[in-house]
Tab-separated table of C-alpha atoms and ligand atoms in Angstrom:
chain	number	residue	atom	x	y	z
M	1	UNK	CA	10.115	13.502	-11.704
M	2	UNK	CA	9.073	16.772	-10.669
M	3	UNK	CA	6.104	16.079	-8.784
M	4	UNK	CA	6.583	13.434	-6.260
M	5	UNK	CA	5.599	9.738	-7.358
M	6	UNK	CA	1.635	8.775	-6.480
M	7	UNK	CA	1.875	4.406	-7.076
M	8	UNK	CA	-1.491	2.487	-6.264
M	9	UNK	CA	-1.122	-0.934	-6.209
M	10	UNK	CA	-4.366	-2.721	-6.505
M	11	UNK	CA	-5.050	-6.523	-6.638
M	12	UNK	CA	-7.335	-8.978	-4.488
M	13	UNK	CA	-6.718	-9.705	-0.566
M	14	UNK	CA	-3.638	-11.777	-0.760
M	15	UNK	CA	-2.032	-10.948	-3.816
M	16	UNK	CA	0.945	-9.334	-2.095
M	17	UNK	CA	-0.019	-5.423	-2.230
M	18	UNK	CA	1.776	-5.117	1.314
M	19	UNK	CA	4.956	-6.694	0.522
M	20	UNK	CA	5.439	-5.465	-2.802
M	21	UNK	CA	4.712	-1.787	-0.982
M	22	UNK	CA	7.647	-2.378	1.320
M	23	UNK	CA	9.904	-3.632	-1.216
M	24	UNK	CA	9.042	-0.037	-3.623
M	25	UNK	CA	9.598	1.786	-0.046
M	26	UNK	CA	13.380	0.215	0.032
M	27	UNK	CA	13.973	0.208	-3.851
M	28	UNK	CA	12.997	3.906	-3.695
M	29	UNK	CA	12.594	5.551	-0.784
M	30	UNK	CA	8.524	5.735	-1.556
M	31	UNK	CA	6.092	5.520	1.719
M	32	UNK	CA	3.781	2.501	1.699
M	33	UNK	CA	-0.063	4.325	2.580
M	34	UNK	CA	-1.926	1.011	3.423
M	35	UNK	CA	-5.420	1.598	4.746
M	36	UNK	CA	-5.832	-1.347	6.774
M	37	UNK	CA	-2.680	-0.985	8.247
M	38	UNK	CA	-3.988	3.223	9.009
M	39	UNK	CA	-7.428	1.234	9.811
M	40	UNK	CA	-6.398	-1.558	12.275
M	41	UNK	CA	-4.038	0.677	14.100
M	42	UNK	CA	-7.116	2.873	14.715
M	43	UNK	CA	-9.233	-0.261	16.262
M	44	UNK	CA	-5.843	-0.677	18.652
M	45	UNK	CA	-6.542	2.643	19.474
M	46	UNK	CA	-10.108	2.517	20.417
M	47	UNK	CA	-10.699	5.442	18.722
M	48	UNK	CA	-14.304	6.387	17.909
M	49	UNK	CA	-13.421	5.156	13.663
M	50	UNK	CA	-12.005	2.440	14.660
M	51	UNK	CA	-14.751	1.425	16.667
M	52	UNK	CA	-16.801	1.485	13.830
M	53	UNK	CA	-14.051	0.408	11.400
M	54	UNK	CA	-13.982	-2.532	13.462
M	55	UNK	CA	-17.168	-5.351	12.687
M	56	UNK	CA	-16.736	-4.622	8.916
M	57	UNK	CA	-13.416	-5.531	9.473
M	58	UNK	CA	-14.178	-8.571	10.744
M	59	UNK	CA	-16.874	-9.513	8.408
M	60	UNK	CA	-14.758	-8.864	5.148
M	61	UNK	CA	-16.876	-5.824	4.613
M	62	UNK	CA	-15.398	-2.663	3.262
M	63	UNK	CA	-15.041	0.185	5.993
M	64	UNK	CA	-17.027	3.946	4.897
M	65	UNK	CA	-15.932	6.004	2.348
M	66	UNK	CA	-16.101	8.696	5.122
M	67	UNK	CA	-14.242	6.884	7.447
M	68	UNK	CA	-11.358	5.844	5.279
M	69	UNK	CA	-10.892	9.088	3.377
M	70	UNK	CA	-10.243	10.588	6.780
M	71	UNK	CA	-7.640	8.255	7.726
M	72	UNK	CA	-5.829	8.946	4.700
M	73	UNK	CA	-5.547	12.070	4.390
M	74	UNK	CA	-4.571	12.527	7.845
M	75	UNK	CA	-2.015	10.306	6.657
M	76	UNK	CA	-1.391	12.194	3.658
M	77	UNK	CA	-0.620	15.141	5.483
M	78	UNK	CA	2.171	14.111	6.917
M	79	UNK	CA	5.959	15.585	6.293
M	80	UNK	CA	6.996	12.133	4.985
M	81	UNK	CA	5.510	11.560	1.739
M	82	UNK	CA	6.943	14.198	-0.448
M	83	UNK	CA	9.445	11.642	-2.114
M	84	UNK	CA	6.485	9.706	-3.428
M	85	UNK	CA	3.305	7.397	-2.509
M	86	UNK	CA	2.669	3.826	-2.855
M	87	UNK	CA	-1.507	3.476	-1.903
M	88	UNK	CA	-1.871	-0.320	-0.661
M	89	UNK	CA	-5.130	-0.837	-0.411
M	90	UNK	CA	-6.795	2.409	-1.340
M	91	UNK	CA	-8.638	3.376	-3.374
M	92	UNK	CA	-11.398	0.232	-3.030
M	93	UNK	CA	-14.457	1.787	-4.334
M	94	UNK	CA	-15.064	4.308	-7.514
M	95	UNK	CA	-15.870	6.938	-4.430
M	96	UNK	CA	-12.707	6.609	-3.307
M	97	UNK	CA	-11.099	6.440	-6.219
M	98	UNK	CA	-12.785	10.632	-7.371
M	99	UNK	CA	-11.881	11.716	-3.830
M	100	UNK	CA	-7.938	10.124	-4.413
M	101	UNK	CA	-8.127	12.571	-7.811
M	102	UNK	CA	-9.616	15.712	-6.270
M	103	UNK	CA	-7.664	15.789	-3.412
M	104	UNK	CA	-4.165	15.530	-5.656
M	105	UNK	CA	-5.686	17.959	-8.487
M	106	UNK	CA	-5.853	19.787	-5.275
M	107	UNK	CA	-2.259	19.646	-4.969
M	108	UNK	CA	-1.688	19.600	-8.571
M	109	UNK	CA	-0.414	15.974	-8.373
M	110	UNK	CA	-2.195	13.238	-10.895
M	111	UNK	CA	-2.116	8.998	-10.235
M	112	UNK	CA	1.258	8.013	-11.174
M	113	UNK	CA	0.428	4.415	-12.535
M	114	UNK	CA	-1.743	2.263	-10.917
M	115	UNK	CA	-0.183	-1.475	-11.152
M	116	UNK	CA	-2.877	-4.167	-10.989
M	117	UNK	CA	-1.206	-7.413	-9.569
M	118	UNK	CA	-2.872	-10.420	-11.152
M	119	UNK	CA	-3.706	-13.340	-9.662
M	120	UNK	CA	-5.644	-16.318	-9.021
M	121	UNK	CA	-8.316	-16.388	-6.910
M	122	UNK	CA	-8.189	-19.768	-5.632
M	123	UNK	CA	-4.740	-19.829	-4.909
M	124	UNK	CA	-5.336	-16.741	-2.359
M	125	UNK	CA	-7.174	-18.443	0.155
M	126	UNK	CA	-3.937	-20.769	1.712
M	127	UNK	CA	-1.397	-17.257	0.217
M	128	UNK	CA	-3.909	-15.333	2.965
M	129	UNK	CA	-4.364	-18.021	5.392
M	130	UNK	CA	-1.152	-18.806	6.830
M	131	UNK	CA	0.357	-16.068	6.666
M	132	UNK	CA	2.308	-13.931	9.725
M	133	UNK	CA	4.254	-11.201	9.946
M	134	UNK	CA	6.738	-9.587	12.951
M	135	UNK	CA	4.883	-7.293	15.731
M	136	UNK	CA	7.988	-5.301	15.660
M	137	UNK	CA	9.008	-4.362	12.361
M	138	UNK	CA	6.091	-5.817	10.338
M	139	UNK	CA	8.180	-7.821	8.127
M	140	UNK	CA	5.912	-10.942	6.343
M	141	UNK	CA	6.383	-14.554	6.671
M	142	UNK	CA	4.355	-17.538	5.757
M	143	UNK	CA	3.982	-21.015	7.247
M	144	UNK	CA	4.204	-23.009	3.880
M	145	UNK	CA	6.550	-20.763	1.666
M	146	UNK	CA	8.440	-18.015	4.095
M	147	UNK	CA	9.125	-18.760	7.657
M	148	UNK	CA	11.921	-17.131	9.846
M	149	UNK	CA	15.265	-18.335	8.831
M	150	UNK	CA	15.740	-19.401	12.502
M	151	UNK	CA	12.588	-20.666	13.927
M	152	UNK	CA	10.567	-17.536	15.953
M	153	UNK	CA	12.993	-14.683	15.162
M	154	UNK	CA	12.721	-11.755	12.643
M	155	UNK	CA	15.046	-12.445	9.867
M	156	UNK	CA	15.288	-8.502	9.628
M	157	UNK	CA	14.763	-6.843	12.899
M	158	UNK	CA	15.844	-9.822	15.432
M	159	UNK	CA	12.173	-9.209	17.497
M	160	UNK	CA	10.508	-12.471	18.728
M	161	UNK	CA	7.085	-11.841	18.845
M	162	UNK	CA	4.341	-12.189	15.172
M	163	UNK	CA	0.807	-11.699	14.700
M	164	UNK	CA	-1.598	-12.787	12.761
M	165	UNK	CA	-4.548	-11.138	11.752
M	166	UNK	CA	-7.907	-11.515	12.724
M	167	UNK	CA	-9.684	-11.245	9.451
M	168	UNK	CA	-7.159	-13.407	7.924
M	169	UNK	CA	-9.327	-16.966	8.265
M	170	UNK	CA	-10.487	-18.520	5.468
M	171	UNK	CA	-14.527	-17.507	5.770
M	172	UNK	CA	-13.735	-13.738	6.373
M	173	UNK	CA	-11.132	-14.020	3.027
M	174	UNK	CA	-14.296	-15.381	0.773
M	175	UNK	CA	-15.788	-11.674	2.263
M	176	UNK	CA	-13.034	-9.976	0.651
M	177	UNK	CA	-12.608	-11.502	-1.734
M	178	UNK	CA	-16.769	-10.961	-3.080
M	179	UNK	CA	-15.692	-7.371	-1.814
M	180	UNK	CA	-12.530	-6.907	-4.300
M	181	UNK	CA	-14.454	-7.880	-7.338
M	182	UNK	CA	-17.462	-6.076	-6.814
M	183	UNK	CA	-16.228	-3.241	-5.732
M	184	UNK	CA	-12.948	-2.733	-6.226
M	185	UNK	CA	-11.730	-4.599	-9.795
M	186	UNK	CA	-13.824	-2.351	-11.897
M	187	UNK	CA	-11.543	0.681	-10.433
M	188	UNK	CA	-9.147	-1.828	-12.971
M	189	UNK	CA	-11.416	-0.337	-16.280
M	190	UNK	CA	-11.493	3.720	-14.880
M	191	UNK	CA	-7.442	3.441	-14.261
M	192	UNK	CA	-6.966	2.250	-18.342
M	193	UNK	CA	-9.272	5.082	-18.785
M	194	UNK	CA	-6.991	7.367	-17.440
M	195	UNK	CA	-4.153	5.677	-19.795
M	196	UNK	CA	-2.002	5.129	-16.283
M	197	UNK	CA	-2.409	0.947	-15.879
M	198	UNK	CA	-0.485	-1.318	-15.272
M	199	UNK	CA	-1.145	-5.013	-15.226
M	200	UNK	CA	1.308	-8.131	-13.562
M	201	UNK	CA	1.198	-11.132	-13.325
M	202	UNK	CA	1.709	-11.436	-9.697
M	203	UNK	CA	1.414	-15.237	-9.250
M	204	UNK	CA	5.329	-15.816	-9.573
M	205	UNK	CA	8.242	-15.577	-7.152
M	206	UNK	CA	8.549	-12.563	-4.572
M	207	UNK	CA	11.341	-11.167	-6.487
M	208	UNK	CA	10.830	-11.405	-9.788
M	209	UNK	CA	7.995	-9.702	-8.984
M	210	UNK	CA	10.347	-6.912	-7.099
M	211	UNK	CA	11.560	-6.678	-10.529
M	212	UNK	CA	9.538	-6.220	-12.647
M	213	UNK	CA	7.290	-3.813	-10.934
M	214	UNK	CA	10.201	-1.727	-10.018
M	215	UNK	CA	10.645	-1.366	-14.044
M	216	UNK	CA	7.825	-0.508	-14.274
M	217	UNK	CA	8.763	2.345	-11.814
M	218	UNK	CA	11.557	3.806	-13.162
M	219	UNK	CA	9.825	3.643	-16.544
M	220	UNK	CA	7.106	5.364	-15.306
M	221	UNK	CA	8.930	7.998	-13.300
M	222	UNK	CA	11.200	8.985	-16.294
M	223	UNK	CA	8.370	9.959	-18.024
C	1	AMP	P1	-6.251	-4.707	4.144
C	1	AMP	O1	-5.043	-5.058	5.286
C	1	AMP	O2	-6.078	-3.798	2.867
C	1	AMP	O3	-6.491	-6.436	3.673
C	1	AMP	O4	-7.770	-4.490	4.640
C	1	AMP	C1	-8.519	-4.785	5.938
C	1	AMP	C2	-9.932	-4.741	5.745
C	1	AMP	O5	-9.874	-3.192	5.966
C	1	AMP	C3	-9.870	-4.704	4.629
C	1	AMP	O6	-10.636	-5.794	4.223
C	1	AMP	C4	-11.411	-3.688	4.976
C	1	AMP	O7	-12.475	-4.066	6.125
C	1	AMP	C5	-10.849	-2.337	5.642
C	1	AMP	N1	-10.175	-1.839	4.496
C	1	AMP	C6	-8.785	-1.789	4.660
C	1	AMP	N2	-8.979	-0.490	2.980
C	1	AMP	C7	-10.195	-0.196	2.684
C	1	AMP	C8	-10.505	0.992	1.848
C	1	AMP	N3	-9.594	1.330	1.006
C	1	AMP	N4	-12.151	1.070	1.590
C	1	AMP	C9	-12.819	-0.067	2.643
C	1	AMP	N5	-11.997	-0.491	3.760
C	1	AMP	C10	-11.042	-0.951	3.648
């Protein structure tokens, strides 16, 4: 592959985009770009963009394309993205998808693959409501499905501080699912029309989804 891979993970909140993006980082050396993480960092820093985004995120709505594109462009300008990127949670609107195409075209690139993680909406509320992450390294855990091997200690980095997202409550999750179906799901058709769409059943085991996804990435990287 001569140009860096640009992979998009599509799917509703709770589909496992973040988990799988982290695994693709480990397996292929790509960089995960999560607009949700970038926005949460902006909120934590108290920047003007973060202040504007905070209330929208807490309500489960979508932050304006203008803010999201500004933070994404900034991140894509950093040197570590040269091997390839995994976009997690972006694009979420057709305006963002068009802006991404334009941004990539400027660098002589296109989207390598958009991979839709297909899941049942009903299961997503339960998946999200119990999740938490290590405050040190970001490793994801779940009250029911994946506790650290030693209670209170991160398996990956040994950290002992964990955090839960403010928007991971049942009511906000329902709003986030609505936003996904109204504004983001149509992108499945958009990328299908471009011939770069792949779909996988993402209701199974994390390890088997990782393998399926890895095979797709190997396939598109070899083209
Ligand atoms: P996530 O971590 O991807 O679940 O995103 C958390 C929240 O950040 C979302 O519910 C939105 O409010 C906001 N957000 C993240 N990415 C985007 C995006 N690409 N466009 C608009 N809002 C976003």
